[in-house]
Amino acid sequence: MALSAWVLASVAIFLFHQDASGGLIKRIIRQKRETGINVTLPEDNQPVVFNHVYNINVPVGSLCSVDLDSPSGDSEFKLPSEPGKHYQEHTLNEENQIVFTHRINIPRRACGCAAAPDIKELLSRLEELEELVSSLQEQCGSGSGCCSSAQTAKECPQNCNERGQCINGQCICDYGYTGYDCGELACPGDCNDQGKCVDGKCVCFDGYAGDDCSFEVCLVPCSEYGNCVNGQCICMEGFTGVDCSKPLCLNNCNNRGRCVEEECVCDEGYTGEDCSELICPNDCYDRGRCINGTCYCETGFTGEDCGDLACPNDCHHNGHCENGVCMCNEGFTGDDCSLLRCPNDCHKQGRCVNGECVCNEGFLGPDCGEVRCLNDCHNQGQCVNGQCVCDEAFMGEDCSELRCPKDCNNHGQCVGGKCQCDEDYMGEDCGDLRCLHDCHNRGQCIKGQCVCDEGFVGEDCSQHRCPNDCHKRGKCVDGQCVCEEAFTGLDCNELRCPNDCNDHGRCVDGQCICDEGYTAEDCSELTCPQDCNRRGRCVNGVCECNEGFLGEDCGELACINNCNNQGHCLNGQCVCDEGFTGVDCGQRKCPDDCNNRGQCIDGVCLCDEGYEGPACAGQSCPNNCNDLGRCVAGRCVCEEGFIGADCSDVSPPKKLMVTKVTDKTINLEWANENVVNEYLISYIPTSIDGLELQFRVPGNKTSATIRELEPGVEYFIRVFAILRNKKSIPINARIAT
């Protein structure tokens, strides 16, 4: 055996020197021996080959490492080498072999010198192992079996499912597997104690996520108005609440404005506490009703904002309306553009009848634009603007008279070219003054001219004056006015009405005051009842109502959308059937109007925060008690084992006590009046780089023993209660073995 150790040491020293520059040592030391004696592994009639393998590794930061080649030599097996990790040694089994594995760590400082004391200790340890293996070989080859009669090897459950080594009846699982029989897949990072490992995958506790449950998530999922940062929802402007779903402003301003200091600043075109109402242009100028952004104008007004005066009969579509006055298209006239227009309006020197001019006396032409001269000036002068410009030697209105010298100075009459002077005038041209007939004592004679008294006229005040001089609209004959056509009255001050109102009315100032039942400029048309209340057009005595009005005389207001056939119209307002509401009965009514604790949307109550139920009559609980309790009058009555305002917490264990401490064990007891699924016991040395371990006990137990502890080490111990995969806050203690 000493010789074997010496050979092993020599080989090790040779390899240390050989690969010092690369920092790699590979070596497998095997000893095989066949015996002819049959033993019980795997069957009595088969031989056993002993193959003991020493695996030597060091951390990755060392100058050297030791790996294991497969016994068959087919491939090289490389062990995982992460800094600070405890390595799992792998045993390679061949048919009918018993393989013994031992782990030896070589300190880094020993890698550069084969003669160091640590190497001597290593070789000494290898020699001891050789002796142990030889002793076991002798025992197994003696015919009495590999184990003494007093001791029977313990079998492992399911033979560790061929995923680990069976040592003393317990499975030491290969990397990636766990469980008492290595039948379960291990989870990455053991789920970081923030989840439960199921079939190799972490089922994370509330508040954690990721393959290894290492990421914190928000317990309540953030709404679209927040982002989850370190387990908390960070809300966008205008929102609050655990999940950022609660708007600071009513209905989140209906996405038609911004929420500033809990008040809606509405976008242009919207108004109301929650920006839900459309604004009408210019508020309809207070001349109509604003319904959902549309102006419904009062009678007499029109336009998108009711800012324009309406014109009668919409100008019969023969013109456009400007501030309530019809501006008629070419060819039309009248207050409502209903009449055909005559050319140039007959120059106001005639009447327009069905688009044709009937000229006043003294005028002619298609538009009455030409003035006719009296007797055509007898061909003794020219007609200019209806007045004769007489040729030399002729005079008179129609140039029919011979002209007198100096026209008798207007103091006499020219008869046959000779002046017949007025009284008090004389001379060939009547140039000498005299008041005629002494003004008949009806006036004063001033410089040969009579200034007549009131009521008289004429050169000698011999004529009676007509009232108001007939307003220059007629001739005064012996004190009476003979009016021109188109005028009437004692002093010709009244306009004559068209067609004399067709005997269906009275003429006042040229306009017909029609008898009841007649209308139009000349009272030629039948009237409509109540003149259609100026809400429609009268056609042959029948009202054609404007939009929004109805009835024989357009006197009734029409209802919006005809109340959607869900109500009846009463004076322009909908009286909705049971179960419907709104201006046009287009909305469904909510039960009890949601008790003023929510909004009614299409017959369904959208309750304010803190209320619930079809009519928002009941108080709601936070987070609906997380389905872990009952909501009673707005407060959660939690199921057994759960606590908190919203039943989200598991009732933790209490009164952790240490009942017994040895150098390798610690006995614990605790109290919990609530039923839980299980308890999780976690323990870790308080020293730096301590490895945390944990195990679980059923929920019906309130005690546990922590085993296989290191003597003289202080441990930090925590106990969690677990109910429905939710973990409570722990109770903890620090205990030294």
XYZ file of C-alpha atoms in Angstrom:
737
model
C 0.000 0.000 0.000
C 2.941 2.351 0.773
C 4.302 1.564 -2.678
C 0.941 2.523 -4.229
C 0.914 5.770 -2.329
C 4.479 6.485 -3.457
C 3.537 5.818 -7.088
C 0.483 8.030 -6.741
C 2.558 10.851 -5.194
C 5.168 10.541 -7.944
C 2.481 10.768 -10.630
C 0.812 13.730 -8.890
C 4.138 15.599 -8.566
C 4.904 14.892 -12.216
C 1.518 16.246 -13.293
C 1.869 19.329 -11.108
C 5.175 20.158 -12.802
C 3.993 19.136 -16.234
C 0.926 21.415 -16.336
C 1.903 24.204 -13.953
C 1.885 26.797 -16.712
C -1.665 25.905 -17.828
C -2.995 25.399 -14.278
C -4.634 22.025 -15.139
C -4.104 18.616 -13.517
C -6.081 15.622 -14.713
C -5.692 12.264 -13.123
C -7.746 9.196 -12.444
C -6.491 6.589 -10.088
C -8.168 3.265 -10.530
C -7.593 -0.131 -9.088
C -9.534 -3.065 -10.475
C -9.557 -6.575 -9.258
C -11.749 -9.474 -10.374
C -12.639 -12.292 -8.055
C -14.233 -15.566 -8.803
C -16.528 -15.345 -5.821
C -20.137 -14.520 -6.526
C -21.827 -11.805 -4.417
C -25.312 -10.260 -4.278
C -24.711 -7.143 -6.442
C -26.474 -7.096 -8.767
C -27.114 -10.906 -8.749
C -25.503 -13.857 -6.931
C -24.301 -15.544 -10.106
C -22.471 -12.463 -11.533
C -18.932 -11.234 -10.748
C -18.253 -7.817 -9.141
C -15.617 -5.399 -10.372
C -14.401 -2.801 -7.848
C -13.670 0.563 -9.323
C -12.836 3.385 -6.896
C -12.415 6.879 -8.307
C -10.957 9.936 -6.602
C -12.242 13.210 -7.990
C -10.151 16.238 -7.146
C -11.426 19.770 -7.907
C -10.487 23.281 -6.938
C -12.254 26.628 -7.386
C -12.058 28.283 -10.794
C -9.765 31.052 -9.549
C -6.966 28.564 -8.768
C -3.957 27.950 -10.933
C -5.013 24.339 -11.329
C -8.098 22.080 -11.379
C -8.706 18.367 -11.298
C -11.382 16.775 -13.533
C -12.639 13.264 -14.032
C -12.335 11.184 -17.185
C -15.005 8.582 -17.816
C -13.819 5.060 -16.978
C -14.389 3.997 -20.559
C -12.109 6.725 -21.834
C -14.625 7.688 -24.542
C -15.066 11.290 -23.490
C -13.781 13.817 -21.071
C -16.093 14.787 -18.201
C -15.747 18.360 -16.996
C -17.099 19.360 -13.640
C -18.862 22.690 -13.163
C -16.505 25.224 -11.666
C -18.203 28.369 -10.430
C -16.540 30.529 -7.761
C -17.714 29.994 -4.235
C -19.882 26.947 -5.067
C -19.917 23.511 -3.382
C -19.385 20.972 -6.150
C -21.478 17.842 -6.687
C -19.190 14.924 -7.532
C -20.492 12.601 -10.295
C -20.090 8.831 -10.171
C -19.867 6.999 -13.504
C -21.381 3.524 -13.247
C -20.527 0.658 -15.509
C -22.180 -2.744 -15.487
C -21.433 -4.760 -12.324
C -19.334 -2.036 -10.711
C -19.265 -0.573 -7.248
C -17.805 2.923 -7.471
C -16.592 4.801 -4.391
C -16.246 8.556 -4.707
C -14.421 10.896 -2.414
C -13.948 14.658 -2.731
C -10.632 16.353 -2.075
C -10.052 20.118 -2.394
C -6.494 21.213 -3.108
C -5.702 24.720 -1.800
C -4.641 27.207 -4.440
C -1.307 27.890 -2.797
C -0.332 24.240 -3.178
C -0.607 24.203 -6.945
C 2.827 25.600 -7.614
C 4.893 23.338 -5.420
C 4.713 19.546 -5.262
C 6.729 19.425 -2.030
C 4.350 21.618 -0.072
C 2.907 20.198 3.198
C -0.621 20.303 1.746
C 0.352 17.886 -1.004
C 1.783 15.523 1.598
C -1.533 15.611 3.452
C -3.320 14.852 0.189
C -1.150 11.857 -0.521
C -1.583 10.654 3.040
C -5.359 10.896 2.651
C -5.243 8.940 -0.609
C -3.254 6.206 1.107
C -5.886 5.970 3.841
C -8.579 5.624 1.188
C -6.610 2.846 -0.489
C -6.550 0.941 2.770
C -10.296 1.385 3.239
C -11.017 0.147 -0.262
C -8.704 -2.869 0.156
C -10.434 -3.754 3.396
C -13.814 -3.602 1.683
C -12.539 -5.734 -1.195
C -11.328 -8.396 1.179
C -14.656 -8.418 2.956
C -16.649 -8.679 -0.260
C -14.357 -11.386 -1.616
C -14.444 -13.555 1.513
C -17.760 -15.123 0.493
C -19.796 -13.509 3.252
C -20.966 -10.581 1.121
C -20.008 -6.933 1.001
C -21.821 -6.128 4.234
C -21.588 -7.800 7.595
C -24.505 -9.876 8.837
C -25.175 -7.374 11.531
C -25.648 -4.584 9.030
C -27.826 -4.620 5.892
C -27.445 -1.871 3.264
C -30.420 0.464 3.155
C -32.137 0.828 -0.173
C -33.149 4.246 -1.523
C -36.713 4.964 -2.726
C -37.112 4.261 -6.472
C -33.325 3.725 -6.583
C -33.130 7.569 -6.705
C -34.734 7.305 -10.160
C -31.167 6.945 -11.534
C -30.705 10.666 -10.925
C -28.438 10.490 -7.898
C -26.397 8.278 -5.516
C -27.882 6.190 -2.758
C -25.872 6.676 0.431
C -27.037 5.002 3.596
C -30.621 4.864 2.341
C -30.714 8.524 1.341
C -30.514 9.945 -2.185
C -27.775 12.412 -2.983
C -29.314 13.903 -6.133
C -27.496 14.855 -9.318
C -27.387 18.485 -10.382
C -30.806 19.676 -11.540
C -32.854 17.191 -9.453
C -34.262 17.211 -5.957
C -36.720 15.390 -3.680
C -36.378 12.381 -1.405
C -36.125 10.094 -4.462
C -34.583 12.653 -6.891
C -37.875 12.424 -8.784
C -38.472 16.176 -8.943
C -36.824 18.732 -11.155
C -34.932 21.368 -9.192
C -35.788 25.050 -9.706
C -33.278 27.814 -10.506
C -31.987 29.502 -7.377
C -34.477 27.445 -5.345
C -36.937 30.186 -6.383
C -35.000 32.573 -4.090
C -37.347 31.617 -1.215
C -39.958 33.702 -3.002
C -41.908 30.919 -4.596
C -42.729 27.230 -4.646
C -40.920 24.761 -6.908
C -43.348 22.605 -8.961
C -41.978 20.197 -11.611
C -38.812 22.242 -12.018
C -40.620 25.522 -12.444
C -41.069 28.250 -9.865
C -44.631 29.156 -8.845
C -43.870 32.562 -7.363
C -45.513 34.004 -4.283
C -47.608 37.134 -4.681
C -45.381 40.099 -5.390
C -42.647 38.139 -7.262
C -42.061 36.945 -10.807
C -39.386 35.587 -13.146
C -37.936 32.126 -13.773
C -36.391 32.195 -10.294
C -38.910 34.578 -8.618
C -36.197 37.221 -8.294
C -38.208 40.107 -9.668
C -40.608 42.153 -7.565
C -43.990 42.746 -9.195
C -47.002 44.743 -8.141
C -49.525 42.752 -6.079
C -52.350 44.601 -7.749
C -51.708 44.787 -11.523
C -51.162 48.369 -12.663
C -53.843 49.746 -14.963
C -53.002 51.323 -18.309
C -52.375 54.559 -16.412
C -49.392 53.316 -14.358
C -46.087 51.432 -14.521
C -44.863 48.859 -12.021
C -41.514 49.920 -10.499
C -39.994 47.886 -7.635
C -43.352 46.392 -6.731
C -45.211 49.703 -6.734
C -47.431 51.295 -9.373
C -46.093 54.709 -10.453
C -49.162 56.583 -11.723
C -49.446 58.890 -14.700
C -50.579 62.476 -14.162
C -54.240 62.650 -13.228
C -54.478 59.138 -11.701
C -54.063 57.618 -8.271
C -54.855 54.442 -6.354
C -52.958 51.217 -5.730
C -53.291 50.250 -9.399
C -53.460 53.826 -10.819
C -57.007 53.145 -12.063
C -58.687 55.875 -10.029
C -58.883 59.176 -11.919
C -58.386 62.299 -9.854
C -61.007 63.975 -12.060
C -64.586 62.795 -12.660
C -64.707 60.142 -15.431
C -61.123 61.047 -16.348
C -62.597 64.093 -18.123
C -63.975 61.610 -20.693
C -60.616 61.883 -22.528
C -61.693 65.348 -23.645
C -59.462 67.403 -21.372
C -56.611 67.388 -18.850
C -56.916 66.759 -15.132
C -55.277 69.710 -13.300
C -55.456 69.829 -9.495
C -58.402 67.389 -9.541
C -60.391 69.568 -11.930
C -60.990 69.056 -15.663
C -59.506 71.611 -18.044
C -61.614 70.722 -21.096
C -60.400 70.657 -24.668
C -61.840 73.251 -27.006
C -65.418 72.408 -27.921
C -66.291 70.639 -24.619
C -67.605 71.740 -21.236
C -69.115 70.354 -18.038
C -67.608 69.008 -14.827
C -66.274 65.969 -16.692
C -66.036 67.532 -20.206
C -68.960 65.346 -21.286
C -70.980 68.104 -22.937
C -70.413 69.575 -26.385
C -70.296 73.380 -26.546
C -72.560 75.076 -29.064
C -70.958 77.847 -31.138
C -71.356 81.201 -29.332
C -73.850 79.539 -26.920
C -76.477 79.946 -29.665
C -76.439 83.674 -28.784
C -79.239 82.873 -26.250
C -81.560 82.543 -29.222
C -82.041 78.813 -29.110
C -81.468 75.582 -27.219
C -78.095 73.789 -27.233
C -78.523 70.010 -27.492
C -75.333 67.930 -27.768
C -73.435 70.731 -29.524
C -76.207 71.626 -31.994
C -78.241 74.864 -31.803
C -82.018 74.559 -32.173
C -82.916 78.181 -32.925
C -85.983 80.068 -31.778
C -88.438 81.415 -34.349
C -86.945 84.278 -36.297
C -83.325 83.133 -36.006
C -81.161 80.802 -37.988
C -77.541 79.774 -38.582
C -75.171 77.321 -36.911
C -75.081 79.576 -33.820
C -78.542 81.224 -34.258
C -76.589 84.421 -34.918
C -78.491 85.306 -38.073
C -81.976 86.727 -38.347
C -84.250 84.445 -40.327
C -85.908 85.744 -43.450
C -89.606 85.255 -44.299
C -90.243 82.010 -46.125
C -86.480 81.478 -46.518
C -86.647 84.016 -49.348
C -88.467 81.280 -51.314
C -84.971 80.087 -52.279
C -84.903 83.006 -54.737
C -82.274 84.933 -52.786
C -80.049 84.872 -49.709
C -80.768 86.103 -46.221
C -78.650 88.882 -44.703
C -79.489 89.802 -41.120
C -83.170 89.015 -41.619
C -83.510 90.812 -44.951
C -83.887 88.955 -48.240
C -81.309 89.903 -50.867
C -83.159 88.656 -53.902
C -81.514 87.037 -56.879
C -81.663 88.773 -60.210
C -85.230 88.665 -61.486
C -86.996 88.487 -58.107
C -88.317 91.023 -55.614
C -90.592 91.347 -52.580
C -89.938 90.903 -48.837
C -89.559 87.181 -49.375
C -88.351 87.252 -53.022
C -91.611 85.648 -54.089
C -92.413 88.130 -56.867
C -90.936 88.326 -60.336
C -88.915 91.499 -60.755
C -89.516 93.983 -63.553
C -86.558 95.452 -65.460
C -84.980 98.252 -63.405
C -88.004 98.100 -61.101
C -89.878 100.100 -63.774
C -87.696 103.010 -62.578
C -90.400 103.472 -59.948
C -92.435 105.053 -62.699
C -94.929 102.260 -63.072
C -96.314 99.102 -61.477
C -94.766 95.676 -61.823
C -97.382 93.040 -62.649
C -96.066 89.464 -63.101
C -92.674 90.767 -64.200
C -93.968 93.360 -66.665
C -94.093 97.154 -66.186
C -97.430 98.992 -66.338
C -96.071 102.524 -66.719
C -97.570 105.594 -65.112
C -98.949 108.209 -67.463
C -96.180 110.160 -68.989
C -93.771 107.240 -69.109
C -93.125 104.460 -71.572
C -90.653 101.734 -72.453
C -90.145 98.139 -71.155
C -88.833 99.585 -67.877
C -90.807 102.886 -67.920
C -87.459 104.583 -68.254
C -88.534 107.038 -70.906
C -90.552 110.205 -70.102
C -93.148 111.184 -72.685
C -93.473 114.848 -73.601
C -96.880 116.443 -73.902
C -98.185 116.268 -77.470
C -94.694 115.398 -78.526
C -93.868 119.119 -78.304
C -95.941 119.618 -81.460
C -92.762 119.020 -83.384
C -91.737 122.550 -82.403
C -89.095 121.514 -79.904
C -87.116 118.632 -78.485
C -88.280 116.213 -75.757
C -85.588 115.971 -73.055
C -86.374 113.902 -69.977
C -90.101 114.369 -70.566
C -89.937 118.126 -70.929
C -90.130 120.098 -74.121
C -87.198 122.311 -75.039
C -89.032 124.535 -77.472
C -87.578 125.944 -80.643
C -86.958 129.688 -80.833
C -90.262 131.572 -81.136
C -92.264 128.815 -79.488
C -93.210 128.177 -75.901
C -95.610 126.377 -73.728
C -95.522 123.028 -72.035
C -95.928 121.335 -75.407
C -94.344 124.126 -77.544
C -97.746 124.810 -79.032
C -97.719 128.566 -78.364
C -95.896 131.381 -80.077
C -93.334 132.983 -77.812
C -93.916 136.560 -76.640
C -91.114 139.053 -76.127
C -89.316 138.182 -72.966
C -92.098 135.783 -72.337
C -94.071 138.817 -71.132
C -91.683 138.731 -68.190
C -94.091 136.266 -66.712
C -96.429 139.157 -66.039
C -98.953 138.353 -68.670
C -100.187 135.768 -71.056
C -98.806 135.220 -74.463
C -101.636 134.831 -76.931
C -100.715 134.408 -80.549
C -97.266 135.792 -79.848
C -98.550 138.861 -78.081
C -98.578 139.597 -74.359
C -101.844 140.043 -72.593
C -100.480 141.526 -69.425
C -101.762 140.742 -66.064
C -103.536 143.486 -64.194
C -101.079 145.996 -62.882
C -98.624 145.076 -65.593
C -98.273 146.601 -68.936
C -95.974 146.942 -71.851
C -95.096 144.872 -74.844
C -93.404 142.425 -72.563
C -95.465 143.225 -69.387
C -92.311 144.472 -67.778
C -94.090 146.895 -65.566
C -95.379 145.693 -62.146
C -98.979 145.334 -61.090
C -100.598 142.741 -58.889
C -103.286 140.980 -60.691
C -106.761 141.768 -59.506
C -105.197 143.086 -56.372
C -104.698 139.478 -55.383
C -108.468 139.323 -54.871
C -107.840 140.455 -51.303
C -106.480 136.958 -50.560
C -102.882 137.925 -50.228
C -100.245 140.652 -50.296
C -98.775 142.251 -53.425
C -94.994 142.455 -53.153
C -93.113 143.893 -56.108
C -96.026 143.113 -58.331
C -96.415 139.554 -57.088
C -99.125 138.206 -54.811
C -98.108 136.425 -51.657
C -101.308 134.505 -51.054
C -102.978 133.823 -47.763
C -103.232 130.269 -46.394
C -105.665 128.236 -48.444
C -105.201 130.189 -51.636
C -102.900 130.017 -54.571
C -102.435 131.401 -57.992
C -100.895 134.505 -59.474
C -103.746 136.593 -58.160
C -104.651 134.305 -55.246
C -107.844 133.492 -57.025
C -107.572 129.728 -56.686
C -108.272 127.542 -53.699
C -105.171 125.659 -52.588
C -105.345 121.877 -52.462
C -104.343 120.187 -49.187
C -100.554 119.771 -49.008
C -100.383 120.758 -52.653
C -101.469 117.227 -53.414
C -97.955 116.201 -52.276
C -96.948 116.895 -55.852
C -98.587 113.618 -56.779
C -101.536 115.136 -58.639
C -103.130 118.282 -60.013
C -105.065 120.772 -57.946
C -108.422 121.524 -59.595
C -110.545 124.114 -57.804
C -109.090 123.071 -54.463
C -109.389 119.394 -55.066
C -106.590 117.000 -55.881
C -106.798 114.973 -59.049
C -104.185 112.359 -58.107
C -101.759 110.660 -60.428
C -102.129 106.931 -60.939
C -100.630 104.918 -58.062
C -101.689 107.607 -55.528
C -104.980 108.316 -53.783
C -106.445 110.233 -50.852
C -107.627 113.857 -50.360
C -104.073 115.147 -50.729
C -102.697 112.254 -52.796
C -100.590 111.185 -49.812
C -101.669 107.573 -49.897
C -100.171 104.964 -52.131
C -102.581 102.988 -54.214
C -102.565 99.248 -53.463
C -101.838 96.658 -56.161
C -104.990 95.428 -57.835
C -106.935 97.394 -55.245
C -106.362 94.412 -52.938
C -108.664 92.355 -55.163
C -111.565 93.516 -53.011
C -110.262 91.231 -50.238
C -108.875 93.938 -47.988
C -108.244 97.614 -47.182
C -105.506 99.762 -48.712
C -103.393 101.639 -46.167
C -100.331 103.553 -47.387
C -100.131 101.483 -50.498
C -100.259 98.199 -48.648
C -103.182 95.869 -48.469
C -104.652 95.061 -45.074
C -106.230 91.804 -46.128
C -109.500 90.453 -44.857
C -109.329 87.355 -42.682
C -108.522 84.331 -44.751
C -106.491 86.227 -47.379
C -102.892 87.239 -47.739
C -100.185 88.310 -50.247
C -99.334 91.795 -51.480
C -102.700 92.146 -53.250
C -104.732 89.822 -50.948
C -104.924 87.293 -53.759
C -103.825 84.245 -51.752
C -105.569 82.198 -49.076
C -103.976 82.363 -45.584
C -102.888 79.443 -43.388
C -104.091 78.993 -39.796
C -102.139 81.291 -37.450
C -99.923 82.183 -40.427
C -98.176 78.860 -39.672
C -96.936 80.651 -36.532
C -94.001 81.804 -38.702
C -92.665 78.268 -38.424
C -93.397 77.171 -41.928
C -94.424 78.144 -45.454
C -98.056 78.718 -46.462
C -98.897 77.085 -49.790
C -102.515 77.508 -50.967
C -103.752 77.751 -47.404
C -101.777 74.699 -46.168
C -98.759 74.979 -43.833
C -95.491 73.307 -44.838
C -93.757 73.372 -41.430
C -90.066 74.062 -40.851
C -87.935 71.316 -39.335
C -88.659 70.928 -35.636
C -92.341 71.889 -35.874
C -95.568 70.135 -36.747
C -99.351 70.503 -36.601
C -101.986 72.172 -38.821
C -100.567 75.615 -37.962
C -96.983 74.471 -37.149
C -97.790 75.411 -33.565
C -96.430 72.248 -31.960
C -92.761 71.571 -31.244
C -91.426 68.320 -32.655
C -89.431 66.035 -30.362
C -85.844 64.945 -31.043
C -85.663 61.605 -32.865
C -89.418 61.212 -32.265
C -88.464 60.095 -28.716
C -86.956 56.953 -30.337
C -90.430 55.393 -30.100
C -89.762 54.967 -26.378
C -91.988 57.768 -25.162
C -94.571 60.339 -26.346
C -94.002 63.921 -27.455
C -95.627 66.680 -25.373
C -95.038 70.285 -26.547
C -91.595 69.427 -27.927
C -90.433 67.452 -24.923
C -90.287 63.694 -24.623
C -92.239 62.020 -21.816
C -90.324 58.743 -21.698
C -91.798 55.289 -21.145
C -90.883 53.413 -17.970
C -87.251 52.338 -18.052
C -86.062 55.056 -20.454
C -84.638 58.530 -19.980
C -82.778 61.302 -21.829
C -83.811 64.242 -24.011
C -84.942 61.805 -26.714
C -85.635 58.770 -24.453
C -82.566 57.187 -26.078
C -80.951 56.050 -22.833
C -81.941 53.209 -20.548
C -82.744 54.201 -17.002
C -80.728 52.752 -14.134
C -82.372 51.273 -11.008
C -82.926 53.977 -8.348
C -80.774 56.336 -10.463
C -77.754 54.507 -8.992
C -78.661 56.138 -5.632
C -76.526 59.122 -6.706
C -73.460 56.927 -6.096
C -72.441 56.296 -9.665
C -72.996 56.988 -13.336
C -75.782 55.471 -15.417
C -74.422 54.152 -18.731
C -76.987 52.485 -21.008
C -79.052 51.276 -18.060
C -76.106 49.922 -16.064
C -74.716 51.659 -12.972
C -70.997 52.404 -12.996
C -70.580 52.817 -9.248
C -68.314 55.350 -7.569
C -65.393 53.959 -5.614
C -66.612 52.451 -2.377
C -69.991 51.298 -3.685
C -71.278 48.278 -5.566
C -74.448 46.475 -6.595
C -76.909 46.936 -9.492
C -78.064 50.237 -7.972
C -74.798 51.120 -6.148
C -76.682 50.568 -2.912
C -74.062 48.474 -1.159
C -70.660 49.515 0.130
C -67.673 47.753 -1.487
C -64.561 46.461 0.206
C -60.932 47.152 -0.792
C -59.820 44.812 -3.601
C -63.066 42.852 -3.079
C -61.319 41.229 -0.081
C -59.092 39.472 -2.682
C -61.749 36.734 -2.804
C -60.444 35.646 0.588
C -63.305 36.964 2.676
C -66.824 38.393 2.728
C -67.638 42.070 2.318
C -69.995 43.258 5.088
C -70.998 46.944 5.138
C -67.773 47.935 3.387
C -65.459 45.886 5.628
C -63.814 42.553 4.929
C -64.657 39.563 7.144
C -61.663 37.392 6.221
C -61.640 33.628 5.846
C -59.761 31.681 8.505
C -56.039 32.162 8.212
C -56.194 35.529 6.405
C -55.971 39.008 7.909
C -55.664 42.629 6.779
C -58.050 45.315 5.532
C -58.383 43.405 2.234
C -57.624 39.865 3.561
C -54.399 39.848 1.521
C -52.094 38.783 4.395
C -51.634 35.327 5.900
C -51.927 35.196 9.682
C -48.295 34.780 10.872
C -47.126 32.338 13.542
C -46.511 33.770 17.010
C -44.439 33.203 20.127
C -41.440 31.439 18.582
C -39.675 29.466 21.353
C -36.484 27.429 21.364
C -37.145 24.400 23.530
C -33.843 22.574 23.121
C -30.408 23.262 21.631
C -27.570 20.763 21.014
C -24.358 21.115 19.051
C -26.150 19.825 15.891
C -29.886 20.401 16.476
C -32.326 23.105 17.531
C -35.889 22.344 18.631
C -38.507 25.032 17.881
C -42.097 25.603 18.959
C -44.569 28.347 18.000
C -48.256 29.207 18.243
C -50.918 29.936 15.619
C -54.633 29.898 16.286
C -55.428 29.765 12.561
C -55.255 26.767 10.233
C -52.584 26.987 7.502
C -51.360 24.590 4.790
C -47.778 24.348 5.996
C -44.904 26.158 7.671
C -41.606 27.096 6.036
C -38.552 27.021 8.322
C -35.506 28.881 6.984
C -32.088 28.950 8.660
C -28.735 30.452 7.698
C -25.440 30.999 9.506
C -25.008 34.638 10.488
C -21.423 34.563 9.250
C -20.527 35.963 5.822
C -21.284 33.685 2.816
C -23.506 31.439 4.898
C -25.762 29.102 2.871
C -29.458 29.452 3.654
C -31.379 26.183 3.943
C -35.025 25.540 4.497
C -37.595 22.823 4.990
C -41.345 22.608 5.504
C -43.649 21.002 8.042
C -47.395 20.337 7.719
C -49.802 23.048 8.820
C -51.172 20.960 11.685
C -47.777 20.985 13.456
C -46.421 23.871 15.512
C -42.942 22.464 16.233
C -39.895 21.394 14.271
C -36.300 20.250 14.747
C -33.449 21.681 12.683
C -30.796 18.976 12.209
C -27.255 18.519 10.871
C -26.077 21.880 12.161
C -22.471 22.868 12.665
C -21.367 23.080 16.290
C -20.599 26.504 17.706
C -22.302 28.419 14.885
C -24.955 31.134 15.293
C -27.973 30.718 13.022
C -30.664 33.195 11.946
C -33.951 31.261 11.961
C -37.265 32.328 10.411
C -40.672 30.611 10.454
C -43.308 31.477 7.801
C -46.943 30.363 7.668
C -48.099 29.362 4.152
C -51.736 29.277 3.134
C -52.853 28.801 -0.472
C -49.372 29.569 -1.765
C -49.288 32.893 0.127
C -46.535 33.434 2.651
C -46.955 35.348 5.912
C -44.462 37.672 7.499
C -41.982 35.569 9.505
C -41.176 35.251 13.157
C -37.438 34.884 13.746
C -34.725 34.214 16.255
C -30.910 34.014 16.487
C -29.637 30.803 18.139
C -26.109 29.423 18.536
C -25.441 25.654 18.693
